[in-house]
mmCIF file of N, CA and C in Angstrom:
data_model
loop_
_atom_site.group_PDB
_atom_site.id
_atom_site.type_symbol
_atom_site.label_atom_id
_atom_site.label_comp_id
_atom_site.label_asym_id
_atom_site.label_seq_id
_atom_site.Cartn_x
_atom_site.Cartn_y
_atom_site.Cartn_z
ATOM 1 N N MET A 1 -56.881 -17.618 22.069
ATOM 2 C CA MET A 1 -57.845 -16.728 22.681
ATOM 3 C C MET A 1 -57.120 -15.468 23.153
ATOM 4 N N THR A 2 -57.784 -14.334 22.993
ATOM 5 C CA THR A 2 -57.263 -13.082 23.527
ATOM 6 C C THR A 2 -57.892 -12.857 24.897
ATOM 7 N N THR A 3 -57.061 -12.552 25.869
ATOM 8 C CA THR A 3 -57.544 -12.242 27.208
ATOM 9 C C THR A 3 -57.313 -10.766 27.467
ATOM 10 N N ILE A 4 -58.353 -10.104 27.908
ATOM 11 C CA ILE A 4 -58.277 -8.694 28.282
ATOM 12 C C ILE A 4 -58.395 -8.635 29.794
ATOM 13 N N THR A 5 -57.355 -8.149 30.449
ATOM 14 C CA THR A 5 -57.392 -7.940 31.888
ATOM 15 C C THR A 5 -57.613 -6.456 32.119
ATOM 16 N N VAL A 6 -58.685 -6.143 32.823
ATOM 17 C CA VAL A 6 -59.035 -4.753 33.110
ATOM 18 C C VAL A 6 -58.626 -4.468 34.547
ATOM 19 N N TYR A 7 -57.791 -3.456 34.725
ATOM 20 C CA TYR A 7 -57.346 -3.058 36.062
ATOM 21 C C TYR A 7 -58.349 -2.061 36.635
ATOM 22 N N VAL A 8 -58.962 -2.423 37.768
ATOM 23 C CA VAL A 8 -59.994 -1.588 38.384
ATOM 24 C C VAL A 8 -59.568 -1.229 39.804
ATOM 25 N N SER A 9 -59.683 0.056 40.142
ATOM 26 C CA SER A 9 -59.324 0.515 41.482
ATOM 27 C C SER A 9 -60.397 0.095 42.475
ATOM 28 N N PRO A 10 -60.084 0.126 43.770
ATOM 29 C CA PRO A 10 -61.110 -0.192 44.775
ATOM 30 C C PRO A 10 -62.331 0.732 44.689
ATOM 31 N N ALA A 11 -62.128 1.942 44.163
ATOM 32 C CA ALA A 11 -63.245 2.888 44.006
ATOM 33 C C ALA A 11 -64.068 2.606 42.752
ATOM 34 N N GLY A 12 -63.626 1.652 41.925
ATOM 35 C CA GLY A 12 -64.368 1.290 40.726
ATOM 36 C C GLY A 12 -63.895 1.974 39.453
ATOM 37 N N ASP A 13 -62.831 2.762 39.540
ATOM 38 C CA ASP A 13 -62.289 3.418 38.350
ATOM 39 C C ASP A 13 -61.432 2.443 37.554
ATOM 40 N N VAL A 14 -61.510 2.542 36.238
ATOM 41 C CA VAL A 14 -60.662 1.737 35.373
ATOM 42 C C VAL A 14 -59.302 2.420 35.317
ATOM 43 N N ARG A 15 -58.258 1.679 35.664
ATOM 44 C CA ARG A 15 -56.899 2.230 35.682
ATOM 45 C C ARG A 15 -56.110 1.851 34.434
ATOM 46 N N GLY A 16 -56.603 0.862 33.689
ATOM 47 C CA GLY A 16 -55.923 0.459 32.472
ATOM 48 C C GLY A 16 -56.330 -0.939 32.072
ATOM 49 N N PHE A 17 -55.574 -1.505 31.139
ATOM 50 C CA PHE A 17 -55.896 -2.850 30.657
ATOM 51 C C PHE A 17 -54.654 -3.509 30.091
ATOM 52 N N LEU A 18 -54.734 -4.818 29.984
ATOM 53 C CA LEU A 18 -53.717 -5.631 29.342
ATOM 54 C C LEU A 18 -54.441 -6.540 28.360
ATOM 55 N N ALA A 19 -54.106 -6.429 27.099
ATOM 56 C CA ALA A 19 -54.674 -7.306 26.069
ATOM 57 C C ALA A 19 -53.558 -8.238 25.633
ATOM 58 N N GLY A 20 -53.776 -9.533 25.804
ATOM 59 C CA GLY A 20 -52.731 -10.490 25.481
ATOM 60 C C GLY A 20 -53.246 -11.696 24.744
ATOM 61 N N GLY A 21 -52.420 -12.211 23.857
ATOM 62 C CA GLY A 21 -52.762 -13.418 23.113
ATOM 63 C C GLY A 21 -53.339 -13.091 21.751
ATOM 64 N N HIS A 22 -53.632 -14.132 21.028
ATOM 65 C CA HIS A 22 -54.236 -14.002 19.706
ATOM 66 C C HIS A 22 -55.578 -14.718 19.741
ATOM 67 N N ALA A 23 -56.494 -14.272 18.921
ATOM 68 C CA ALA A 23 -57.847 -14.830 18.938
ATOM 69 C C ALA A 23 -57.831 -16.339 18.712
ATOM 70 N N GLY A 24 -56.995 -16.825 17.846
ATOM 71 C CA GLY A 24 -56.819 -18.259 17.675
ATOM 72 C C GLY A 24 -57.932 -18.977 16.949
ATOM 73 N N ALA A 25 -58.717 -18.273 16.194
ATOM 74 C CA ALA A 25 -59.783 -18.938 15.437
ATOM 75 C C ALA A 25 -59.172 -19.792 14.335
ATOM 76 N N ARG A 26 -59.784 -20.930 14.080
ATOM 77 C CA ARG A 26 -59.293 -21.796 13.005
ATOM 78 C C ARG A 26 -59.672 -21.217 11.648
ATOM 79 N N ASN A 27 -60.817 -20.585 11.604
ATOM 80 C CA ASN A 27 -61.271 -19.927 10.384
ATOM 81 C C ASN A 27 -60.520 -18.613 10.259
ATOM 82 N N ARG A 28 -59.665 -18.517 9.277
ATOM 83 C CA ARG A 28 -58.796 -17.349 9.123
ATOM 84 C C ARG A 28 -59.606 -16.054 9.095
ATOM 85 N N GLY A 29 -60.746 -16.042 8.478
ATOM 86 C CA GLY A 29 -61.569 -14.840 8.409
ATOM 87 C C GLY A 29 -62.014 -14.367 9.778
ATOM 88 N N SER A 30 -62.473 -15.277 10.641
ATOM 89 C CA SER A 30 -62.887 -14.899 12.000
ATOM 90 C C SER A 30 -61.699 -14.406 12.812
ATOM 91 N N TYR A 31 -60.568 -15.092 12.658
ATOM 92 C CA TYR A 31 -59.361 -14.696 13.377
ATOM 93 C C TYR A 31 -59.003 -13.257 13.017
ATOM 94 N N ASP A 32 -58.960 -12.974 11.722
ATOM 95 C CA ASP A 32 -58.625 -11.627 11.272
ATOM 96 C C ASP A 32 -59.619 -10.611 11.814
ATOM 97 N N LEU A 33 -60.880 -10.937 11.753
ATOM 98 C CA LEU A 33 -61.929 -10.021 12.199
ATOM 99 C C LEU A 33 -61.813 -9.718 13.691
ATOM 100 N N VAL A 34 -61.688 -10.736 14.516
ATOM 101 C CA VAL A 34 -61.625 -10.550 15.967
ATOM 102 C C VAL A 34 -60.331 -9.846 16.365
ATOM 103 N N CYS A 35 -59.214 -10.299 15.846
ATOM 104 C CA CYS A 35 -57.928 -9.660 16.188
ATOM 105 C C CYS A 35 -57.891 -8.205 15.740
ATOM 106 N N CYS A 36 -58.361 -7.952 14.543
ATOM 107 C CA CYS A 36 -58.369 -6.570 14.043
ATOM 108 C C CYS A 36 -59.279 -5.687 14.886
ATOM 109 N N ALA A 37 -60.431 -6.203 15.262
ATOM 110 C CA ALA A 37 -61.357 -5.421 16.073
ATOM 111 C C ALA A 37 -60.757 -5.106 17.442
ATOM 112 N N ILE A 38 -60.149 -6.095 18.070
ATOM 113 C CA ILE A 38 -59.513 -5.883 19.377
ATOM 114 C C ILE A 38 -58.365 -4.887 19.247
ATOM 115 N N SER A 39 -57.543 -5.061 18.238
ATOM 116 C CA SER A 39 -56.412 -4.150 18.031
ATOM 117 C C SER A 39 -56.892 -2.729 17.762
ATOM 118 N N ALA A 40 -57.887 -2.596 16.930
ATOM 119 C CA ALA A 40 -58.398 -1.263 16.608
ATOM 120 C C ALA A 40 -58.947 -0.570 17.853
ATOM 121 N N LEU A 41 -59.714 -1.291 18.644
ATOM 122 C CA LEU A 41 -60.280 -0.683 19.857
ATOM 123 C C LEU A 41 -59.213 -0.312 20.876
ATOM 124 N N THR A 42 -58.291 -1.212 21.129
ATOM 125 C CA THR A 42 -57.294 -0.941 22.165
ATOM 126 C C THR A 42 -56.327 0.152 21.732
ATOM 127 N N GLN A 43 -55.902 0.139 20.484
ATOM 128 C CA GLN A 43 -54.976 1.170 20.011
ATOM 129 C C GLN A 43 -55.667 2.526 19.905
ATOM 130 N N THR A 44 -56.921 2.545 19.500
ATOM 131 C CA THR A 44 -57.671 3.798 19.473
ATOM 132 C C THR A 44 -57.840 4.328 20.890
ATOM 133 N N GLY A 45 -58.059 3.440 21.834
ATOM 134 C CA GLY A 45 -58.164 3.863 23.238
ATOM 135 C C GLY A 45 -56.901 4.541 23.730
ATOM 136 N N VAL A 46 -55.761 3.954 23.421
ATOM 137 C CA VAL A 46 -54.475 4.552 23.813
ATOM 138 C C VAL A 46 -54.342 5.939 23.183
ATOM 139 N N ASN A 47 -54.622 6.026 21.885
ATOM 140 C CA ASN A 47 -54.508 7.314 21.199
ATOM 141 C C ASN A 47 -55.493 8.341 21.742
ATOM 142 N N ALA A 48 -56.708 7.911 22.050
ATOM 143 C CA ALA A 48 -57.722 8.827 22.571
ATOM 144 C C ALA A 48 -57.391 9.308 23.980
ATOM 145 N N LEU A 49 -56.715 8.490 24.764
ATOM 146 C CA LEU A 49 -56.290 8.967 26.080
ATOM 147 C C LEU A 49 -55.411 10.200 25.924
ATOM 148 N N GLU A 50 -54.552 10.179 24.924
ATOM 149 C CA GLU A 50 -53.690 11.334 24.686
ATOM 150 C C GLU A 50 -54.461 12.491 24.053
ATOM 151 N N SER A 51 -55.201 12.227 22.970
ATOM 152 C CA SER A 51 -55.822 13.311 22.214
ATOM 153 C C SER A 51 -57.113 13.845 22.824
ATOM 154 N N VAL A 52 -57.865 13.017 23.511
ATOM 155 C CA VAL A 52 -59.146 13.435 24.089
ATOM 156 C C VAL A 52 -59.012 13.771 25.573
ATOM 157 N N ALA A 53 -58.360 12.877 26.319
ATOM 158 C CA ALA A 53 -58.251 13.071 27.770
ATOM 159 C C ALA A 53 -57.051 13.924 28.159
ATOM 160 N N GLY A 54 -56.088 14.042 27.264
ATOM 161 C CA GLY A 54 -54.913 14.854 27.559
ATOM 162 C C GLY A 54 -53.942 14.219 28.534
ATOM 163 N N VAL A 55 -53.920 12.879 28.566
ATOM 164 C CA VAL A 55 -52.978 12.168 29.437
ATOM 165 C C VAL A 55 -52.087 11.267 28.580
ATOM 166 N N VAL A 56 -50.916 11.013 29.081
ATOM 167 C CA VAL A 56 -49.997 10.102 28.392
ATOM 168 C C VAL A 56 -49.909 8.840 29.235
ATOM 169 N N PRO A 57 -50.592 7.775 28.794
ATOM 170 C CA PRO A 57 -50.550 6.526 29.561
ATOM 171 C C PRO A 57 -49.205 5.837 29.399
ATOM 172 N N GLU A 58 -48.913 4.957 30.337
ATOM 173 C CA GLU A 58 -47.755 4.081 30.166
ATOM 174 C C GLU A 58 -48.213 2.948 29.264
ATOM 175 N N VAL A 59 -47.511 2.747 28.179
ATOM 176 C CA VAL A 59 -47.903 1.742 27.192
ATOM 177 C C VAL A 59 -46.728 0.808 26.933
ATOM 178 N N ARG A 60 -47.008 -0.474 26.919
ATOM 179 C CA ARG A 60 -46.037 -1.502 26.559
ATOM 180 C C ARG A 60 -46.648 -2.320 25.425
ATOM 181 N N VAL A 61 -45.879 -2.516 24.383
ATOM 182 C CA VAL A 61 -46.364 -3.263 23.222
ATOM 183 C C VAL A 61 -45.316 -4.289 22.834
ATOM 184 N N ARG A 62 -45.768 -5.479 22.546
ATOM 185 C CA ARG A 62 -44.945 -6.504 21.916
ATOM 186 C C ARG A 62 -45.901 -7.439 21.196
ATOM 187 N N ASP A 63 -45.391 -8.384 20.465
ATOM 188 C CA ASP A 63 -46.249 -9.255 19.672
ATOM 189 C C ASP A 63 -47.309 -9.910 20.557
ATOM 190 N N GLY A 64 -48.550 -9.670 20.226
ATOM 191 C CA GLY A 64 -49.649 -10.292 20.955
ATOM 192 C C GLY A 64 -49.931 -9.680 22.312
ATOM 193 N N LEU A 65 -49.409 -8.473 22.587
ATOM 194 C CA LEU A 65 -49.621 -7.873 23.902
ATOM 195 C C LEU A 65 -49.665 -6.355 23.797
ATOM 196 N N LEU A 66 -50.641 -5.767 24.456
ATOM 197 C CA LEU A 66 -50.717 -4.319 24.608
ATOM 198 C C LEU A 66 -51.160 -4.037 26.031
ATOM 199 N N ARG A 67 -50.316 -3.319 26.757
ATOM 200 C CA ARG A 67 -50.636 -2.930 28.137
ATOM 201 C C ARG A 67 -50.707 -1.420 28.194
ATOM 202 N N CYS A 68 -51.786 -0.904 28.760
ATOM 203 C CA CYS A 68 -52.014 0.531 28.868
ATOM 204 C C CYS A 68 -52.439 0.829 30.308
ATOM 205 N N VAL A 69 -51.702 1.736 30.958
ATOM 206 C CA VAL A 69 -51.994 2.102 32.343
ATOM 207 C C VAL A 69 -52.007 3.621 32.450
ATOM 208 N N LEU A 70 -53.018 4.140 33.124
ATOM 209 C CA LEU A 70 -53.115 5.588 33.313
ATOM 210 C C LEU A 70 -51.974 6.096 34.185
ATOM 211 N N PRO A 71 -51.586 7.347 33.975
ATOM 212 C CA PRO A 71 -50.554 7.915 34.840
ATOM 213 C C PRO A 71 -51.075 8.052 36.266
ATOM 214 N N GLU A 72 -50.144 8.098 37.187
ATOM 215 C CA GLU A 72 -50.519 8.189 38.604
ATOM 216 C C GLU A 72 -51.205 9.510 38.930
ATOM 217 N N ARG A 73 -50.735 10.589 38.309
ATOM 218 C CA ARG A 73 -51.280 11.916 38.607
ATOM 219 C C ARG A 73 -52.052 12.460 37.412
ATOM 220 N N MET A 74 -53.307 12.814 37.678
ATOM 221 C CA MET A 74 -54.159 13.454 36.674
ATOM 222 C C MET A 74 -55.031 14.467 37.390
ATOM 223 N N ASP A 75 -55.394 15.540 36.684
ATOM 224 C CA ASP A 75 -56.358 16.461 37.280
ATOM 225 C C ASP A 75 -57.761 15.875 37.085
ATOM 226 N N GLU A 76 -58.749 16.516 37.666
ATOM 227 C CA GLU A 76 -60.122 15.987 37.641
ATOM 228 C C GLU A 76 -60.654 15.835 36.217
ATOM 229 N N ARG A 77 -60.388 16.810 35.382
ATOM 230 C CA ARG A 77 -60.867 16.762 33.998
ATOM 231 C C ARG A 77 -60.219 15.593 33.254
ATOM 232 N N GLN A 78 -58.924 15.419 33.402
ATOM 233 C CA GLN A 78 -58.229 14.306 32.756
ATOM 234 C C GLN A 78 -58.759 12.967 33.257
ATOM 235 N N ALA A 79 -59.001 12.876 34.561
ATOM 236 C CA ALA A 79 -59.507 11.629 35.143
ATOM 237 C C ALA A 79 -60.891 11.291 34.588
ATOM 238 N N GLN A 80 -61.761 12.283 34.499
ATOM 239 C CA GLN A 80 -63.107 12.045 33.969
ATOM 240 C C GLN A 80 -63.068 11.624 32.507
ATOM 241 N N ARG A 81 -62.290 12.324 31.719
ATOM 242 C CA ARG A 81 -62.200 11.991 30.302
ATOM 243 C C ARG A 81 -61.543 10.630 30.088
ATOM 244 N N SER A 82 -60.568 10.303 30.910
ATOM 245 C CA SER A 82 -59.921 8.992 30.811
ATOM 246 C C SER A 82 -60.921 7.873 31.061
ATOM 247 N N GLN A 83 -61.801 8.071 32.034
ATOM 248 C CA GLN A 83 -62.811 7.052 32.319
ATOM 249 C C GLN A 83 -63.761 6.878 31.147
ATOM 250 N N ILE A 84 -64.135 7.971 30.514
ATOM 251 C CA ILE A 84 -65.021 7.882 29.345
ATOM 252 C C ILE A 84 -64.337 7.087 28.237
ATOM 253 N N VAL A 85 -63.083 7.397 27.959
ATOM 254 C CA VAL A 85 -62.349 6.693 26.904
ATOM 255 C C VAL A 85 -62.225 5.209 27.237
ATOM 256 N N LEU A 86 -61.752 4.898 28.441
ATOM 257 C CA LEU A 86 -61.530 3.491 28.797
ATOM 258 C C LEU A 86 -62.832 2.703 28.862
ATOM 259 N N ARG A 87 -63.874 3.292 29.378
ATOM 260 C CA ARG A 87 -65.159 2.580 29.447
ATOM 261 C C ARG A 87 -65.761 2.370 28.060
ATOM 262 N N THR A 88 -65.500 3.288 27.144
ATOM 263 C CA THR A 88 -65.951 3.117 25.763
ATOM 264 C C THR A 88 -65.206 1.956 25.099
ATOM 265 N N VAL A 89 -63.902 1.893 25.298
ATOM 266 C CA VAL A 89 -63.109 0.771 24.770
ATOM 267 C C VAL A 89 -63.633 -0.543 25.344
ATOM 268 N N LEU A 90 -63.862 -0.577 26.643
ATOM 269 C CA LEU A 90 -64.340 -1.809 27.279
ATOM 270 C C LEU A 90 -65.731 -2.195 26.804
ATOM 271 N N GLN A 91 -66.577 -1.223 26.509
ATOM 272 C CA GLN A 91 -67.902 -1.541 25.962
ATOM 273 C C GLN A 91 -67.761 -2.226 24.609
ATOM 274 N N GLY A 92 -66.874 -1.693 23.763
ATOM 275 C CA GLY A 92 -66.637 -2.311 22.467
ATOM 276 C C GLY A 92 -66.097 -3.726 22.592
ATOM 277 N N LEU A 93 -65.151 -3.921 23.507
ATOM 278 C CA LEU A 93 -64.591 -5.258 23.723
ATOM 279 C C LEU A 93 -65.650 -6.223 24.252
ATOM 280 N N THR A 94 -66.501 -5.745 25.136
ATOM 281 C CA THR A 94 -67.591 -6.576 25.675
ATOM 282 C C THR A 94 -68.556 -6.978 24.561
ATOM 283 N N ASP A 95 -68.838 -6.050 23.660
ATOM 284 C CA ASP A 95 -69.721 -6.369 22.528
ATOM 285 C C ASP A 95 -69.096 -7.444 21.636
ATOM 286 N N ILE A 96 -67.793 -7.359 21.407
ATOM 287 C CA ILE A 96 -67.102 -8.388 20.615
ATOM 288 C C ILE A 96 -67.167 -9.731 21.335
ATOM 289 N N GLN A 97 -66.981 -9.714 22.640
ATOM 290 C CA GLN A 97 -67.018 -10.959 23.428
ATOM 291 C C GLN A 97 -68.388 -11.635 23.318
ATOM 292 N N LYS A 98 -69.449 -10.856 23.267
ATOM 293 C CA LYS A 98 -70.795 -11.429 23.147
ATOM 294 C C LYS A 98 -70.970 -12.164 21.820
ATOM 295 N N ILE A 99 -70.355 -11.650 20.774
ATOM 296 C CA ILE A 99 -70.496 -12.247 19.447
ATOM 297 C C ILE A 99 -69.517 -13.403 19.246
ATOM 298 N N TYR A 100 -68.291 -13.259 19.790
ATOM 299 C CA TYR A 100 -67.228 -14.250 19.593
ATOM 300 C C TYR A 100 -66.665 -14.715 20.937
ATOM 301 N N PRO A 101 -67.484 -15.364 21.762
ATOM 302 C CA PRO A 101 -67.026 -15.732 23.109
ATOM 303 C C PRO A 101 -65.883 -16.753 23.134
ATOM 304 N N LYS A 102 -65.671 -17.479 22.053
ATOM 305 C CA LYS A 102 -64.583 -18.460 22.022
ATOM 306 C C LYS A 102 -63.228 -17.808 21.765
ATOM 307 N N PHE A 103 -63.235 -16.545 21.361
ATOM 308 C CA PHE A 103 -61.998 -15.905 20.934
ATOM 309 C C PHE A 103 -61.536 -14.759 21.829
ATOM 310 N N ILE A 104 -62.373 -14.317 22.744
ATOM 311 C CA ILE A 104 -62.000 -13.209 23.628
ATOM 312 C C ILE A 104 -62.609 -13.425 25.012
ATOM 313 N N ARG A 105 -61.786 -13.177 26.034
ATOM 314 C CA ARG A 105 -62.246 -13.279 27.420
ATOM 315 C C ARG A 105 -61.838 -11.990 28.128
ATOM 316 N N ILE A 106 -62.776 -11.414 28.856
ATOM 317 C CA ILE A 106 -62.505 -10.198 29.616
ATOM 318 C C ILE A 106 -62.585 -10.543 31.094
ATOM 319 N N GLN A 107 -61.557 -10.142 31.819
ATOM 320 C CA GLN A 107 -61.525 -10.384 33.265
ATOM 321 C C GLN A 107 -61.094 -9.109 33.970
ATOM 322 N N GLN A 108 -61.488 -8.986 35.226
ATOM 323 C CA GLN A 108 -61.092 -7.823 36.020
ATOM 324 C C GLN A 108 -60.066 -8.230 37.056
ATOM 325 N N GLU A 109 -59.184 -7.301 37.337
ATOM 326 C CA GLU A 109 -58.173 -7.511 38.363
ATOM 327 C C GLU A 109 -58.103 -6.235 39.191
ATOM 328 N N GLU A 110 -58.030 -6.395 40.486
ATOM 329 C CA GLU A 110 -57.920 -5.217 41.337
ATOM 330 C C GLU A 110 -56.599 -4.511 41.072
ATOM 331 N N TRP A 111 -56.677 -3.205 40.919
ATOM 332 C CA TRP A 111 -55.494 -2.382 40.674
ATOM 333 C C TRP A 111 -54.657 -2.328 41.937
ATOM 334 N N ARG A 112 -53.406 -2.714 41.788
ATOM 335 C CA ARG A 112 -52.461 -2.662 42.904
ATOM 336 C C ARG A 112 -51.371 -1.677 42.532
ATOM 337 N N GLN A 113 -51.348 -0.556 43.202
ATOM 338 C CA GLN A 113 -50.370 0.472 42.875
ATOM 339 C C GLN A 113 -48.943 -0.059 42.952
ATOM 340 N N ALA A 114 -48.687 -0.983 43.857
ATOM 341 C CA ALA A 114 -47.343 -1.544 43.994
ATOM 342 C C ALA A 114 -46.897 -2.234 42.707
ATOM 343 N N ASP A 115 -47.845 -2.809 41.967
ATOM 344 C CA ASP A 115 -47.522 -3.502 40.723
ATOM 345 C C ASP A 115 -47.668 -2.618 39.497
ATOM 346 N N ALA A 116 -48.040 -1.371 39.700
ATOM 347 C CA ALA A 116 -48.420 -0.494 38.598
ATOM 348 C C ALA A 116 -47.399 -0.460 37.479
ATOM 349 N N TYR A 117 -46.160 -0.331 37.809
ATOM 350 C CA TYR A 117 -45.164 -0.173 36.764
ATOM 351 C C TYR A 117 -44.127 -1.281 36.784
ATOM 352 N N ASP A 118 -44.488 -2.391 37.415
ATOM 353 C CA ASP A 118 -43.624 -3.565 37.444
ATOM 354 C C ASP A 118 -43.967 -4.402 36.214
ATOM 355 N N GLU A 119 -43.197 -4.256 35.170
ATOM 356 C CA GLU A 119 -43.513 -4.920 33.910
ATOM 357 C C GLU A 119 -43.565 -6.434 34.053
ATOM 358 N N SER A 120 -42.729 -7.005 34.893
ATOM 359 C CA SER A 120 -42.715 -8.462 35.021
ATOM 360 C C SER A 120 -44.047 -8.964 35.552
ATOM 361 N N SER A 121 -44.649 -8.258 36.513
ATOM 362 C CA SER A 121 -45.948 -8.702 37.028
ATOM 363 C C SER A 121 -47.038 -8.480 35.988
ATOM 364 N N ALA A 122 -46.933 -7.428 35.218
ATOM 365 C CA ALA A 122 -47.943 -7.146 34.201
ATOM 366 C C ALA A 122 -47.924 -8.201 33.118
ATOM 367 N N LEU A 123 -46.774 -8.650 32.748
ATOM 368 C CA LEU A 123 -46.680 -9.611 31.654
ATOM 369 C C LEU A 123 -47.051 -11.009 32.095
ATOM 370 N N ARG A 124 -47.124 -11.264 33.388
ATOM 371 C CA ARG A 124 -47.592 -12.565 33.889
ATOM 372 C C ARG A 124 -49.099 -12.667 33.816
ATOM 373 N N SER A 125 -49.801 -11.538 33.812
ATOM 374 C CA SER A 125 -51.269 -11.520 33.835
ATOM 375 C C SER A 125 -51.850 -12.263 32.661
#
């Protein structure tokens, strides 16, 4: 199963996400479909943060894991555009979860600035 942890600030802003694991479907076709869809959405989100919102997120990638966190400092325009990009990615992931609930789980975690760039805490999520 792929777990998506969405980091949300106390004000309700999406600060980033962690996508971890593999869909794990026994049917190879479903596995490919779900994993590819999750990968396409999350990687497009990272790219769109740069090209659309004009921000460079902190990104960590390894096999079965993609972590994307917004930079600490953004101007108002960057912050607004970042929210549009991240909420669009999350809408797509939520739609996938509705169709394939056995292969993807989305959870929210309160954004803790102290843990923002502590990779060890992020990888435990």
